[in-house]
XYZ file of C-alpha atoms in Angstrom:
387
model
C -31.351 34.101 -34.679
C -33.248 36.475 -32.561
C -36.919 37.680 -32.634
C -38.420 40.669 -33.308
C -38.590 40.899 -29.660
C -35.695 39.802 -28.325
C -33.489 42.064 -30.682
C -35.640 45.376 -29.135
C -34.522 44.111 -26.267
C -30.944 45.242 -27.133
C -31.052 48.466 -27.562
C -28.878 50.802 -25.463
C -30.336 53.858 -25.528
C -32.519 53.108 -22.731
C -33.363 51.588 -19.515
C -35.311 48.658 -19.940
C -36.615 45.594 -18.033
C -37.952 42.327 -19.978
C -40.706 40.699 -18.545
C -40.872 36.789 -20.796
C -41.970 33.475 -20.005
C -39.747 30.522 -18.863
C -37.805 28.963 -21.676
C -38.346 31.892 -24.379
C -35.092 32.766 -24.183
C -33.950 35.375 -21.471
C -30.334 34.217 -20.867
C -29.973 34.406 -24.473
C -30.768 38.076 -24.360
C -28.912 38.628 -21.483
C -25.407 37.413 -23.389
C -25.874 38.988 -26.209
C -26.619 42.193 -24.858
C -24.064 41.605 -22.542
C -21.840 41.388 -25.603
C -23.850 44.395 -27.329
C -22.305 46.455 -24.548
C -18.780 45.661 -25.184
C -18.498 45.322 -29.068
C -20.825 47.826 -30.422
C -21.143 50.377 -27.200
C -17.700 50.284 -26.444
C -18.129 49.860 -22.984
C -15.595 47.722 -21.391
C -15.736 44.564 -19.413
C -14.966 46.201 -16.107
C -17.684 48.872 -16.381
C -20.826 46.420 -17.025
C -22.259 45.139 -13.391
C -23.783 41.883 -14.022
C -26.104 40.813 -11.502
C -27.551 37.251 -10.990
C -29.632 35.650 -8.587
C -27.261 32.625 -7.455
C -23.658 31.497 -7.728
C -24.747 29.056 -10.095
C -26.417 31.533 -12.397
C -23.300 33.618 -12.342
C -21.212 30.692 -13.477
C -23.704 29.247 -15.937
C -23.726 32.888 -17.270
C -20.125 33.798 -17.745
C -19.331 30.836 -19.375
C -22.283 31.343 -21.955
C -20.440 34.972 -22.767
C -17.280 33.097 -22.719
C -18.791 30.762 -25.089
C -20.569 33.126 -27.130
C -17.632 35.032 -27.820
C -14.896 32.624 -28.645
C -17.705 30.972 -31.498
C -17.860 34.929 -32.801
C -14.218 34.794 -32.721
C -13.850 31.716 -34.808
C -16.725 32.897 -37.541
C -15.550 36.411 -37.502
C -13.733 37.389 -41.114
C -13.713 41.166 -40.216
C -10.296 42.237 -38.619
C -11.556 45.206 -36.450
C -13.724 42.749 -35.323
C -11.619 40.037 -34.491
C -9.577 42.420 -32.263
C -12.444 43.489 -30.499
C -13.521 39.990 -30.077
C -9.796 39.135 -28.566
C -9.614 42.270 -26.042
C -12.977 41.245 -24.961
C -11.654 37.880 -23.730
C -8.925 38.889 -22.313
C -10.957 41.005 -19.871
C -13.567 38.424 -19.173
C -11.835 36.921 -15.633
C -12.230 40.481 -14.588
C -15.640 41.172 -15.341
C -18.172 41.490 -12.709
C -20.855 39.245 -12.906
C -21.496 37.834 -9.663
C -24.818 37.553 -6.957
C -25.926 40.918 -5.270
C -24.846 39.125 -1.926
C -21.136 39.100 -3.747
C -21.479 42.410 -5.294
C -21.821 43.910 -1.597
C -19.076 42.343 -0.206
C -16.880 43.281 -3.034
C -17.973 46.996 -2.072
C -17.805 46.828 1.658
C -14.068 45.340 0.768
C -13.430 47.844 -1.033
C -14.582 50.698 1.517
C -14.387 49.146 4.907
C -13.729 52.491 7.142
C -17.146 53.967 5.440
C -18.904 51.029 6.015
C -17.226 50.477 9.336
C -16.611 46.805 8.885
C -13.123 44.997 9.264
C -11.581 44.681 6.033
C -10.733 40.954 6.291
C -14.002 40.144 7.212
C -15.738 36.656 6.535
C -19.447 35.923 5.481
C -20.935 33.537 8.216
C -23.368 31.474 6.974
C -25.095 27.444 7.590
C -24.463 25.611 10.498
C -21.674 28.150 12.172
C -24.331 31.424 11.595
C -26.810 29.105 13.739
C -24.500 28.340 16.605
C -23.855 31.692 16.929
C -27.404 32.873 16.511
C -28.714 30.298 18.972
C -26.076 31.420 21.642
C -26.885 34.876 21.039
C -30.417 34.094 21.817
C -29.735 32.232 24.574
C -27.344 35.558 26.289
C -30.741 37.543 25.384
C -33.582 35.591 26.571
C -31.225 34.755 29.776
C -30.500 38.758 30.227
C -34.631 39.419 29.889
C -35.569 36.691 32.360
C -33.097 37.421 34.608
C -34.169 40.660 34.710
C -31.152 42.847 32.884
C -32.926 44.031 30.770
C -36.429 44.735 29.409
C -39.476 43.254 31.121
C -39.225 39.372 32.645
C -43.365 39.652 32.986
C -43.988 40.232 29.332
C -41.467 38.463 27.931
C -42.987 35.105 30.151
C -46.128 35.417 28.891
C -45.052 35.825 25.234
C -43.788 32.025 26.449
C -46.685 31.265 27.828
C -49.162 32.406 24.819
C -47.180 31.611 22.270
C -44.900 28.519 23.481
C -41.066 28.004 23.916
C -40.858 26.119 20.391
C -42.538 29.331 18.499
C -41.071 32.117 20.387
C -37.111 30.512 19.674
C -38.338 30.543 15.971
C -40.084 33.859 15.653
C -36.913 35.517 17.148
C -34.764 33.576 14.980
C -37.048 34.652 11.252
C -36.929 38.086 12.839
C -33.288 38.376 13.714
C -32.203 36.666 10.036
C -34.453 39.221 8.439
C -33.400 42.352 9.771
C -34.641 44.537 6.784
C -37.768 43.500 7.540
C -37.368 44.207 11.398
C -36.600 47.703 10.209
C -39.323 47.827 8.750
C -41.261 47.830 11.527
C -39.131 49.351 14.539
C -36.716 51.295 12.714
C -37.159 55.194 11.980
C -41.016 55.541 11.158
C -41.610 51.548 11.048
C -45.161 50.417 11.865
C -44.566 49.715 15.530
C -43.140 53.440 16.024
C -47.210 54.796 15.495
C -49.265 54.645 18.880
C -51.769 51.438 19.367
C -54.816 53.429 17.737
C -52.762 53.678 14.422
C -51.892 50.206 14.378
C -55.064 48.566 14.858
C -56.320 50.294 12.124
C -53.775 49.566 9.511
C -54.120 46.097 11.046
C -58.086 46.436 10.216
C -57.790 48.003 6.753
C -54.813 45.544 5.773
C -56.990 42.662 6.321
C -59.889 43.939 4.494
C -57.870 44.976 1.629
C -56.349 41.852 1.408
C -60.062 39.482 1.779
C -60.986 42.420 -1.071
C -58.368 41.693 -3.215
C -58.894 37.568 -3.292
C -62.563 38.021 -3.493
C -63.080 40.635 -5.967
C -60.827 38.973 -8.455
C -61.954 38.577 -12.179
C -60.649 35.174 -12.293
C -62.612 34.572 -8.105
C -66.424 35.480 -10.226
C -65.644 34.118 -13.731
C -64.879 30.786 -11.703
C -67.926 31.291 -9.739
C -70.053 31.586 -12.676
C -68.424 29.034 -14.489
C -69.669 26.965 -11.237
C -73.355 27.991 -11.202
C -73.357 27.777 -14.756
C -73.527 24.082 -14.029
C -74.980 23.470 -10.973
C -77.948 21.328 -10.875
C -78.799 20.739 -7.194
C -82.037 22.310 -5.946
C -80.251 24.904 -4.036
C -78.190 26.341 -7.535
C -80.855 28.846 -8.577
C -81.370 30.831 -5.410
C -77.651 30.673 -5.353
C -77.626 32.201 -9.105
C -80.030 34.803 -8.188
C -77.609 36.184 -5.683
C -74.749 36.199 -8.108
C -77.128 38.489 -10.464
C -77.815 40.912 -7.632
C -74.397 41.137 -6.661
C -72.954 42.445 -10.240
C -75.143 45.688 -9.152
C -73.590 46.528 -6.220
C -71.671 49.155 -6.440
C -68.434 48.537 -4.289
C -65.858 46.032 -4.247
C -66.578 45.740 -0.021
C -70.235 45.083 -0.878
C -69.800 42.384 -3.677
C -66.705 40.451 -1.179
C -69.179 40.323 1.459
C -71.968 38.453 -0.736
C -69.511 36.445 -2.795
C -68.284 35.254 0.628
C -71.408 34.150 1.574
C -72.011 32.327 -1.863
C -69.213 30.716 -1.190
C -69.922 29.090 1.723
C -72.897 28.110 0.535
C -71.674 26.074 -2.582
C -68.471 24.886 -0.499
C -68.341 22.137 1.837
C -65.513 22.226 4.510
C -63.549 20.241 2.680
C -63.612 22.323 -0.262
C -65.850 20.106 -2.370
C -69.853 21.743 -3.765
C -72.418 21.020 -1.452
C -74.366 18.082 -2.890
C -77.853 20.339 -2.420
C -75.974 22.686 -5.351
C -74.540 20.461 -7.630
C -74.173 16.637 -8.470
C -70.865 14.911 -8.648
C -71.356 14.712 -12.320
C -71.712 18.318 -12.808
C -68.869 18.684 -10.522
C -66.380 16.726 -12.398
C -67.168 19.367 -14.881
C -65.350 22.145 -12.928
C -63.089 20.702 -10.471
C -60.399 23.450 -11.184
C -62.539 25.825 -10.553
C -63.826 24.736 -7.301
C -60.035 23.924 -6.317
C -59.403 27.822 -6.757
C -62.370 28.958 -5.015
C -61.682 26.917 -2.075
C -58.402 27.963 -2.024
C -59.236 31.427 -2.058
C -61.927 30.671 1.203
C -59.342 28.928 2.904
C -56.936 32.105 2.401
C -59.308 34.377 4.059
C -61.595 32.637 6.387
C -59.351 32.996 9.543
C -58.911 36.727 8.566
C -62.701 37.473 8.233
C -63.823 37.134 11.765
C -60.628 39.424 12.854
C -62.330 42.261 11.640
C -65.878 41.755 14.034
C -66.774 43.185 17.444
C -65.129 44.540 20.740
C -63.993 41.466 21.920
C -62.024 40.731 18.308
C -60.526 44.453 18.900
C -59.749 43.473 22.218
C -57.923 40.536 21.231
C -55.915 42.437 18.700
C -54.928 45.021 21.212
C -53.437 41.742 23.131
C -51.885 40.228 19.840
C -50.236 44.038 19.251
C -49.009 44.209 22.955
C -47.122 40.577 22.492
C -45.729 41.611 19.770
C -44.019 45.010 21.069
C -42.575 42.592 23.552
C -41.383 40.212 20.881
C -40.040 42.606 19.151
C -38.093 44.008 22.104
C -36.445 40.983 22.893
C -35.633 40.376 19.569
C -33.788 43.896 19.593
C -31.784 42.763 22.391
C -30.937 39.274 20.748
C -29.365 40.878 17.880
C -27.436 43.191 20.474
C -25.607 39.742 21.698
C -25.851 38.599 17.764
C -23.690 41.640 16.739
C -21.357 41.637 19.881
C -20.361 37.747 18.471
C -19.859 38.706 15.076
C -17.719 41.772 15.599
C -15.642 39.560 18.193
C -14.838 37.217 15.090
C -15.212 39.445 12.327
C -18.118 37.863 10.760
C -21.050 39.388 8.371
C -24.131 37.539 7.834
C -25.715 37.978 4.405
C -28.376 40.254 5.645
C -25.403 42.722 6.711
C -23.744 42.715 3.417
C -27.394 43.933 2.455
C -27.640 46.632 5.244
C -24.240 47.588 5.460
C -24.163 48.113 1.406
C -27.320 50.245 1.485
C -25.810 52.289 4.282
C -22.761 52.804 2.165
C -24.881 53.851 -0.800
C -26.191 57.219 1.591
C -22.698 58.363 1.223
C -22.578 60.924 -1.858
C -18.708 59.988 -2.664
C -19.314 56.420 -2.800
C -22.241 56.948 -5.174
C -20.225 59.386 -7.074
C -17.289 56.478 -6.902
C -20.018 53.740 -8.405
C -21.618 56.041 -10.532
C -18.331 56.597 -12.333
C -17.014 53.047 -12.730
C -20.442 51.232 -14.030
C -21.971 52.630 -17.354
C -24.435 49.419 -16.884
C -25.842 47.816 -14.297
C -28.129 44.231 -15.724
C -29.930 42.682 -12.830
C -30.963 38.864 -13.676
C -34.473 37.705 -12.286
C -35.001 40.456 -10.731
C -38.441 39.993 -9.446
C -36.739 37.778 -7.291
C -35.278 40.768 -5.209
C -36.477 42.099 -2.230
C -36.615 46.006 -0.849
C -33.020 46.422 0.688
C -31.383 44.148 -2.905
């Protein structure tokens, strides 16, 4: 029997997204709106895209529509009915409902000269995507030192600064996340804007973000909820500065003085300084200070990034080892892609990219657009920009 809730949650006159707590039910919803589509909106099985988040998920879910509907089946006393139900089931092993990763090899399958890809191509993936990434890496890095290509001198002291162990690893994140690399040199990425640009949005990101931690409700009402029992000597001049801080008018003015309250009531192991509060009085809001000195910890390495010349100078390093980096990276995924096309392998990040690319094209769309009435995307807040 479904809720009040869960039954609005069926309607098909709209888009919709359902936002729910773990255990409240979700899957359930899913099925039988999944079967809401194809006995009372007529749609059939082959026109609803089901999307889940893993292969496991997919399976758990088709057999709980396979499930669902055989029980409707063997309840239902209405004829029409029990001829939808049967039609239904017989389309089930064709329905879609697979992972995004499976839905975009499906279409790249299915449209291989638009996507440029080899029809019979294979996903690569665990310990035979790392061979070929690590030989890849090794072609590149040996091409840049050896002086093919790009600069030897930068790319040494990126080594040097950074060390062998965390430059093979950067490369690797980078070259395995290629939407993100986009992100920052493709077509009006971050790294395309000149140094000036950067180092500001560098500057303002890191203030935002210290902002954001400190000026959170849940940040002062723990805070307060601290001094509200704090009885070391230090607590009331400690109280007064919480007071004077509610009047300020700014969000950067109240993050700099709850900063330096906290640092005051915190020790460096996260614990109240004994000169603010007892251990008695601190048993009395150990969650609390576990939040606030998780918050500290989250920021203090970013707060003294944004003072003087010498930390701007230092950025201007930071931003000109990671052009190089970035670089090199470019040219491992030049080896990278030579490999896979050789073997006619796709990672899962090109089944991403390569699907998104597809999407551009206007008759594919058109294509899509036409076969799916319904597209239901399980957890999706577990998908990133290119899913």
């Amino acid at each position: 029997m479904l809720t009040p809730s869960q039954q609005t949650a069926l309607v098909q006159t709209r888009h919709l997204s359902v936002t729910a707590n773990a255990g409240s039910g979700k899957t359930l919803v899913l099925v039988e709106r999944y079967l809401a589509l194809l006995v009372e909106g007529g749609a059939e099985a082959n026109e609803i895209l089901a999307l889940t988040y893993t292969e496991k998920a997919a399976s758990e879910l088709k057999r709980k529509i396979a499930d669902r509907v055989s029980s409707l089946r063997r309840n239902s006393g209405d004829g029409a009915l029990s001829r939808r139900l049967d039609a239904v089931r017989e389309q089930l092993p064709g329905a879609f409902i697979g992972t995004l990763h499976s839905f975009c090899a499906r279409m790249l399958r299915e449209h291989p000269v638009e996507a440029g890809v080899d029809a019979a191509f294979r996903v690569v993936e665990g310990l035979d995507q790392h061979i070929m990434l690590m030989e890849a890496m090794k072609e590149g890095f040996t091409a840049v030192l050896g002086g093919k290509v790009g600069s030897r001198e930068d790319f040494s002291e990126v080594v040097r600064r950074i060390g062998k162990r965390d430059t093979i690893e950067t490369v690797r994140r980078l070259v395995q996340k290629r939407e993100l690399l986009d992100r920052f040199i493709g077509p009006d990425g971050l790294y395309t804007q000149d140094d000036e640009t950067i180092l500001g949005i560098w500057s303002s990101s890191i203030r935002a973000y210290i902002e954001s931690r400190l000026c959170d409700p849940q940040i002062q009402e723990d805070l307060k909820r601290v001094l509200g029992v704090a009885d070391g000597r230090g607590a009331p001049l400690l109280r007064e500065t919480m007071e004077r801080m509610r009047d300020l008018p700014e969000c950067t003015s109240r993050a700099e003085s709850l900063r330096g309250i906290m640092d005051s009531l915190l020790t460096e192991k996260g614990d109240l300084r004994r000169a603010v509060a007892t251990a008695p009085a601190e048993e009395q809001v150990l969650d609390e200070v576990r939040r606030l000195a998780e918050v500290r910890r989250s920021i203090r390495g970013m707060t003294g990034a944004l003072l003087g010349s010498e930390k701007r100078e230092r950025h201007g390093e930071l931003l000109r080892l990671s052009r190089t980096l970035l670089g090199v990276t470019q040219i491992v995924i030049e080896y990278y892609e030579l490999r896979k096309i050789e073997s006619a392998f796709l990672d899962f990040d090109d089944l991403q990219l390569k699907t998104r690319a597809l999407l551009e094209r206007e008759p594919v769309r058109q294509y899509l657009a036409g076969r799916f009435k319904y597209v239901m995307v399980d957890e999706y807040q577990d998908t990133n920009a290119a899913q």
